[in-house]
Structure formats: structure tokens, C-alpha cells
XYZ file of C-alpha atoms in Angstrom:
398
model
C -2.291 -27.934 -34.614
C -0.625 -24.824 -36.266
C -1.485 -21.673 -34.632
C -4.807 -20.490 -35.942
C -4.824 -17.205 -38.117
C -7.772 -15.164 -37.010
C -9.177 -13.171 -39.832
C -10.577 -10.453 -37.186
C -8.546 -7.745 -35.490
C -8.443 -7.655 -31.535
C -9.114 -3.895 -31.332
C -12.145 -4.306 -33.493
C -13.531 -7.038 -31.491
C -13.190 -4.970 -28.133
C -14.668 -1.984 -29.973
C -17.624 -4.103 -31.184
C -18.594 -5.301 -27.717
C -17.611 -2.277 -25.969
C -15.225 -3.748 -23.549
C -12.802 -0.706 -23.320
C -15.389 1.658 -22.452
C -15.584 2.800 -18.914
C -18.652 5.083 -18.365
C -18.646 7.599 -15.603
C -20.552 6.804 -12.339
C -19.626 3.031 -12.972
C -20.927 0.957 -10.115
C -19.364 -2.289 -8.936
C -22.373 -4.167 -9.802
C -22.075 -3.094 -13.424
C -18.218 -3.792 -13.394
C -18.649 -7.256 -12.215
C -21.533 -7.951 -14.854
C -19.902 -6.163 -17.853
C -19.824 -9.601 -19.779
C -23.514 -10.707 -19.079
C -25.482 -11.264 -22.205
C -29.441 -10.735 -22.685
C -30.615 -12.940 -24.146
C -28.772 -15.901 -22.749
C -26.272 -17.249 -25.029
C -26.636 -20.735 -26.508
C -26.273 -23.671 -24.063
C -22.935 -25.863 -24.716
C -21.585 -28.818 -22.894
C -18.700 -27.345 -21.110
C -16.946 -23.726 -21.224
C -14.369 -25.177 -23.350
C -16.885 -26.063 -26.156
C -17.193 -22.324 -26.613
C -13.619 -21.796 -27.060
C -13.337 -24.748 -29.513
C -16.203 -23.450 -31.466
C -14.735 -19.819 -31.763
C -11.645 -21.572 -33.215
C -13.280 -23.568 -35.435
C -16.015 -21.077 -36.713
C -13.389 -18.254 -36.425
C -16.214 -16.469 -34.698
C -15.537 -14.396 -31.438
C -19.205 -14.372 -30.654
C -18.308 -17.730 -29.047
C -15.715 -16.082 -26.841
C -18.127 -13.657 -25.797
C -20.389 -16.719 -24.853
C -17.680 -18.140 -23.072
C -17.155 -14.890 -21.024
C -20.833 -14.680 -19.911
C -20.436 -17.921 -18.137
C -16.799 -17.536 -16.952
C -17.403 -13.887 -15.537
C -18.055 -14.872 -12.043
C -14.949 -16.982 -11.606
C -12.870 -14.183 -13.309
C -14.339 -11.647 -10.796
C -13.045 -14.007 -8.119
C -9.695 -14.293 -9.372
C -9.391 -10.534 -9.658
C -10.663 -9.871 -6.051
C -8.453 -12.161 -4.600
C -5.381 -10.702 -6.546
C -6.273 -7.007 -5.408
C -6.979 -8.392 -1.862
C -3.626 -9.846 -1.601
C -1.873 -7.111 -3.002
C -3.497 -4.621 -0.413
C -5.543 -2.722 -3.030
C -9.146 -1.614 -3.127
C -11.346 -4.341 -4.262
C -14.101 -2.188 -4.465
C -13.115 0.553 -6.848
C -15.173 -0.020 -9.782
C -12.669 1.546 -12.200
C -9.565 -0.413 -10.998
C -11.516 -3.476 -10.853
C -12.639 -3.385 -14.383
C -9.070 -2.194 -15.575
C -7.703 -5.512 -14.088
C -10.527 -7.549 -15.271
C -10.103 -6.232 -18.785
C -6.502 -6.816 -18.653
C -7.182 -10.532 -18.071
C -9.817 -10.685 -20.941
C -7.399 -9.158 -23.449
C -4.682 -11.670 -22.195
C -7.103 -14.611 -23.093
C -7.957 -12.969 -26.346
C -4.222 -12.658 -26.934
C -3.532 -16.404 -26.358
C -6.408 -17.857 -27.895
C -4.995 -18.206 -31.410
C -2.005 -20.548 -29.745
C -4.528 -22.756 -27.849
C -4.464 -26.151 -29.179
C -7.725 -28.313 -28.180
C -5.971 -31.420 -29.663
C -3.475 -31.458 -26.760
C -6.582 -32.281 -24.317
C -6.138 -29.464 -21.943
C -8.625 -26.997 -21.107
C -8.438 -23.302 -22.408
C -8.418 -22.081 -18.865
C -5.481 -24.386 -17.754
C -3.500 -23.068 -20.876
C -4.703 -19.481 -20.201
C -4.066 -19.533 -16.421
C -0.365 -18.339 -16.727
C -1.204 -15.589 -19.210
C -3.949 -14.132 -16.819
C -1.689 -14.234 -13.967
C 0.944 -12.272 -15.974
C -2.056 -9.926 -17.051
C -2.678 -9.116 -13.416
C 1.135 -8.600 -12.604
C 1.173 -6.373 -15.492
C -1.517 -4.086 -14.389
C 0.279 -3.977 -10.908
C 3.405 -3.185 -12.395
C 1.721 0.075 -14.351
C 0.341 1.125 -11.132
C 3.881 1.042 -9.764
C 4.283 4.255 -12.042
C 6.727 3.042 -14.302
C 9.532 1.752 -11.822
C 10.300 -1.407 -14.022
C 11.374 -1.732 -17.405
C 9.451 -4.946 -18.134
C 7.158 -7.560 -16.484
C 9.944 -10.128 -16.230
C 12.286 -7.346 -14.410
C 8.848 -6.610 -12.050
C 8.551 -10.317 -11.388
C 12.269 -11.083 -10.667
C 12.161 -7.786 -8.419
C 9.205 -9.157 -6.338
C 10.642 -12.589 -6.053
C 13.846 -11.619 -4.399
C 11.890 -9.055 -2.314
C 9.849 -11.850 -0.873
C 12.998 -13.822 -0.292
C 14.600 -11.024 1.383
C 11.527 -10.149 3.632
C 10.560 -13.695 4.886
C 14.007 -15.339 5.011
C 15.571 -13.209 7.892
C 18.822 -13.589 6.312
C 21.680 -10.743 5.590
C 21.568 -9.253 2.011
C 24.526 -11.011 0.852
C 23.141 -14.264 1.770
C 19.663 -13.456 0.128
C 21.573 -12.344 -2.982
C 23.645 -15.440 -2.882
C 20.609 -17.688 -2.461
C 18.484 -16.070 -5.123
C 21.420 -16.251 -7.763
C 21.648 -19.977 -7.129
C 18.111 -20.637 -7.314
C 17.638 -18.644 -10.512
C 20.901 -19.769 -12.087
C 21.724 -16.062 -12.574
C 24.890 -14.150 -11.290
C 25.151 -12.472 -7.742
C 25.510 -9.139 -9.475
C 22.110 -9.288 -11.432
C 20.563 -10.635 -8.227
C 21.962 -7.531 -6.304
C 20.507 -5.280 -8.864
C 16.965 -6.805 -8.605
C 17.057 -6.182 -4.922
C 18.296 -2.881 -5.117
C 15.416 -2.147 -7.559
C 12.964 -3.509 -5.235
C 14.314 -1.429 -2.242
C 14.289 1.804 -4.235
C 10.713 1.014 -5.282
C 9.778 0.706 -1.694
C 10.638 4.518 -1.241
C 8.165 5.501 -3.611
C 5.079 3.564 -3.799
C 3.565 0.295 -1.762
C 5.671 -2.722 -3.020
C 4.423 -6.337 -2.186
C 5.994 -9.340 -1.752
C 5.437 -12.637 -4.145
C 4.147 -15.754 -2.774
C 2.171 -18.440 -4.401
C -0.970 -19.750 -3.221
C -2.772 -23.184 -4.057
C -4.191 -21.537 -7.351
C -0.724 -20.220 -8.580
C -1.752 -16.600 -7.695
C 0.275 -14.090 -5.631
C -0.121 -12.632 -2.089
C 1.172 -9.125 -1.042
C 3.106 -7.957 1.831
C 5.638 -5.134 2.625
C 9.021 -5.651 0.983
C 10.830 -3.647 3.632
C 11.778 -4.297 7.134
C 12.368 -0.806 7.705
C 9.233 1.440 8.009
C 10.982 4.489 9.450
C 9.859 7.794 8.208
C 12.098 9.939 6.077
C 11.841 12.686 3.672
C 11.714 10.219 0.882
C 8.650 8.709 2.309
C 6.818 12.137 1.983
C 7.275 12.111 -1.630
C 6.270 8.419 -2.517
C 5.305 5.975 0.324
C 1.756 5.000 0.047
C 0.897 8.217 -1.990
C -0.635 7.899 -5.388
C 1.863 8.848 -7.983
C -0.722 10.771 -9.839
C -1.309 13.292 -6.985
C 2.424 13.806 -6.342
C 2.984 14.490 -10.086
C 0.305 17.077 -10.001
C 1.655 18.561 -6.776
C 5.171 18.398 -8.294
C 4.279 20.541 -11.202
C 3.275 23.542 -9.064
C 6.696 23.881 -7.568
C 9.141 26.173 -9.066
C 12.198 25.106 -11.014
C 14.765 24.952 -8.104
C 12.338 22.950 -5.648
C 11.769 20.376 -8.389
C 15.600 20.282 -9.253
C 16.214 19.901 -5.484
C 13.661 17.024 -4.880
C 14.629 15.097 -8.122
C 18.303 15.080 -7.619
C 18.157 14.470 -3.811
C 15.862 11.483 -4.028
C 17.316 10.108 -7.194
C 13.975 10.264 -8.959
C 12.893 11.330 -12.664
C 9.376 12.802 -12.245
C 9.062 12.661 -16.178
C 9.542 8.779 -16.681
C 9.026 7.841 -12.980
C 12.258 6.110 -12.871
C 14.178 5.659 -9.398
C 17.907 5.128 -9.412
C 19.647 3.739 -6.459
C 20.342 6.325 -3.349
C 23.809 5.830 -3.623
C 23.490 7.867 -6.885
C 21.591 10.719 -5.279
C 23.244 14.231 -5.428
C 24.989 15.650 -2.320
C 23.863 18.885 -0.729
C 27.528 20.060 -1.609
C 26.882 19.242 -5.345
C 23.522 20.896 -5.208
C 24.997 24.131 -3.687
C 27.564 24.295 -6.743
C 24.776 23.696 -8.890
C 22.769 26.540 -7.342
C 25.744 29.315 -7.224
C 25.958 31.301 -4.053
C 24.758 28.524 -1.650
C 26.437 26.549 0.804
C 25.806 22.817 1.724
C 23.738 23.859 4.601
C 21.817 26.407 2.476
C 21.105 23.633 0.114
C 19.932 21.363 2.638
C 17.621 24.077 3.950
C 16.235 24.762 0.647
C 15.408 20.988 -0.017
C 13.890 20.727 3.484
C 11.560 23.669 2.614
C 10.779 22.270 -1.032
C 9.703 19.108 0.732
C 7.661 21.053 3.070
C 6.066 22.764 0.223
C 5.275 19.553 -1.665
C 3.695 18.285 1.633
C 1.632 21.264 1.952
C 0.307 21.083 -1.730
C -0.593 17.253 -1.012
C -2.408 18.232 1.888
C -4.400 20.690 0.071
C -5.121 18.119 -2.341
C -6.482 15.895 0.347
C -3.940 12.980 0.103
C -2.196 13.417 3.356
C -2.794 15.160 6.500
C -0.177 17.397 7.814
C 0.618 18.127 11.668
C 2.718 21.288 12.579
C 4.489 21.635 15.915
C 5.752 24.367 17.568
C 7.429 24.761 20.995
C 5.649 27.368 23.075
C 7.869 27.052 26.439
C 10.060 24.637 28.037
C 11.662 23.761 31.435
C 15.238 22.483 31.715
C 17.110 20.335 34.332
C 20.903 19.374 34.180
C 21.357 20.316 30.284
C 17.926 18.355 29.613
C 14.338 19.510 28.720
C 12.399 18.229 31.619
C 8.763 19.467 30.342
C 7.573 21.587 27.451
C 4.532 22.883 25.956
C 3.996 22.180 22.305
C 1.318 23.820 20.161
C 0.142 21.713 17.296
C -1.872 22.625 14.034
C -3.687 20.204 11.586
C -3.554 20.759 7.872
C -2.385 24.443 8.160
C -6.132 25.500 9.207
C -4.946 28.309 11.257
C -6.161 26.797 14.487
C -3.602 25.494 17.123
C -4.160 23.210 20.042
C -1.702 22.572 22.904
C -0.159 19.396 24.540
C 1.937 19.609 27.656
C 4.970 17.187 27.877
C 6.628 15.653 30.960
C 9.836 14.243 29.433
C 11.027 13.104 32.775
C 8.224 10.781 33.219
C 7.576 10.267 29.505
C 4.131 11.309 29.553
C 2.031 14.175 27.834
C -1.684 15.587 28.414
C -3.643 17.513 25.601
C -4.499 20.575 27.378
C -6.350 22.287 24.306
C -7.576 20.266 21.489
C -7.598 21.428 17.896
C -11.336 22.025 17.049
C -11.876 19.018 14.474
C -9.595 16.496 16.106
C -12.489 15.441 18.210
C -12.385 11.591 17.630
C -12.186 9.598 20.721
C -8.547 8.791 19.870
C -7.295 12.402 18.934
C -5.518 11.014 16.296
C -3.419 14.159 15.191
C -2.571 14.916 19.020
C -1.449 11.399 19.709
C 0.801 11.355 16.577
C 2.353 14.513 17.781
C 2.938 12.943 21.196
C 4.250 9.753 20.062
C 6.974 11.653 17.734
C 8.176 13.616 20.612
C 8.168 11.378 23.340
C 10.306 9.114 21.121
C 12.671 11.837 20.052
C 16.050 12.078 21.481
C 15.742 14.915 24.509
C 18.586 16.748 23.220
C 17.176 16.901 19.629
C 13.795 18.006 20.345
C 12.756 20.361 17.752
C 11.542 24.138 18.020
C 9.413 23.682 15.245
C 8.544 20.601 13.046
C 6.033 18.875 11.045
C 4.459 15.531 10.471
C 2.530 13.677 8.011
C -0.402 11.267 8.222
C -1.852 9.327 5.328
C -5.345 9.367 4.853
């Protein structure tokens, strides 16, 4: 059967049924029941009968009848995908965005469905729905990938790298052999996945029994660095808003040093980032060490803005006193402050024994675990004794 030529516009259909509207104060129950009709649609023998009627009559009312009955199963598929990606399943707006992406994908592939091939429409549409979910996820990656195919390739090699335990060279060779591409192409996909890891959460790809995908962190290295303050597990929108409040020099330092473009969201390999020497040349009258200090101040300023926006917590540490033995710091007292609120707590460290005691708790750090004090303790006890900072700051995600 040749592809059916529909006489209606897809956008017009969506507008007719209000599928693109997302009212303020949307509840999860409303998002899960957006396609329920009252009164009940006419009964049909199977779900596929609605689809064949839509094609035969060229009337998408039948497609809305199909959605009325299929919605519960569609909700389940979207929830499973969000859960496996590590995303919030109970955010009504996100849930509806993903759900609408699936519906639009089904509408898009509907004209190409041929009932004469004796395959159910849901079997035919399964691949398109999966791509729609991945496309929604790709959009949340803040524009790191130029196409869905590129995104899927990066996820595939990321999964192989994370689960095989092999070296980068072996992973690239295995992926290239399996996908019948060059090792250069495979290396580009892996580099793209690793660059993306430095700015937003990235999840691995693995198929379950329904052909959907699960999610795990792509990177084996969870160590903290300045790039993580910019991007790791922080919403890109909040970062952009904070970034816009920085002055031109701070913005330039952050973009060039981290090899990111805040305009388009593209992340380049870290090997292309600008050195502090080159940054010093760009800002005349500075030295490499001066450029590095300016960069760190810019990162700190951005972290302060994100703290004010309620995206992260920020813990400042300042050494109050110390005791030295044999060129090493044997003990020290550090002050700590949370979210720049002005109140300081105090922690006493015994570095010879590897112990610490909170002697004065910050006023609102009153949870049983004293999470901010413990963060400071863990950081300093794991620090090289010869590199113990006089002043520093840490971040903690909400």
C-alpha cells in the first residue's frame, strides 16, 4: 500500500485537541490523563482497528480514540525511560513533554503504516517512539549533539567503555569493528561522550526486554574539578542565567578555559582549551599565574551566583590556626561557612590520627549527619598534608 496522503495538517490536529498546551499548575494526574475522553469513544475490537479506521476514513478522531485506550501503556513506557535515565519521574511538565514527543512521533509515522503487512501499528511505531524519547533526552543535554544519530552513537560507545573495563584504544577498536566504521570515527564519538560528561549528566545505553534503554553514568572518574562546577549535574538553564551576570572577562575566561560555547552549548575536546599563557596574552598586562587566578575567581563568582539561585550549596573553609611537626601540619582548626550566610562554624583536625571534631556547628547545619561539616572534613582529611589550603571552597549539589 502506498503511503497515505493525509489531507489535514499535523499542527492543526494538535491545536484542535490542545495537545501542545501545558497549563500552569499542571498536576501529575492531569499529565497522565491528558488523552482521556468524556464521553467514552466508540468501542472497537482492537487498538489497531482505530488506526486502520483513521487511515481509511482520513479522520484523526480515530487516532484520539486510540490514544484514549493506549495512554496507560504510554505512561508506563515514559516513566520507565525517565527512571532508567535517572530523571525525575514525577515532574508533570517534563513527563508531558516526553509523552507529547512520543505522540507526535506516532502521528508522524502514521502515514507510512501499512495494515496489509499484518503488523500492529504499535509494533511498527515502537522504533519511532524510542527515537522520540531519546530526542527529548538529547534536547535536555543542552545542544551537545548535532543530531540524534550522533547522540545514539555516543551513548553506544559510552556504554561499551563504561561496562567493558577495557582501555580506550581497545574500546575504540571493538566499537569500530562492531559498527563497521573507522577507528577515527569511533574515537570522535567517545571523545564527544566524555566531553559531554563534563557538563551534564550522561547515561549509558543498554537494551532491556522491550528494546528501551537504561541509564548509568558514562564516566569512571567522578573526581571533582572546576569544569564540574560549571556543568556536572547542574541544570544548563540555571548556569546560563548565572553566566549572563558575569562580566565580559569572566565569561571569556570560563568559555575558553573549559572549551565550551555558552551561546550554542557546544563542548569541544579539552585538548583544544586555551592555556593560561594564551589567556594572559589576550588580556594584556597579565601573566599566566595572573590569568589562572582570574579564572578561579570567575569560577568562584559563578558558584556564588548558582548558590544564590538555589542550584548548589557552597561551603567555604578558612584555616584559623595550625600546629606543625617535622615540616607537616599535625593539627589545625578550620572555620567553615555555608552558602555565604555570614555565620561560621569550627572544626578541629588531628591530621596525624586522621580524625576531626566539629567544635562549633553552623546554625542551620543541624541535620543528624551535619552534612556540610562532614563534606569539609572529608575534603581536608583526604588532602595531601603539604597542600592543605589556607582558604578554599567546595560545592554540594542540592
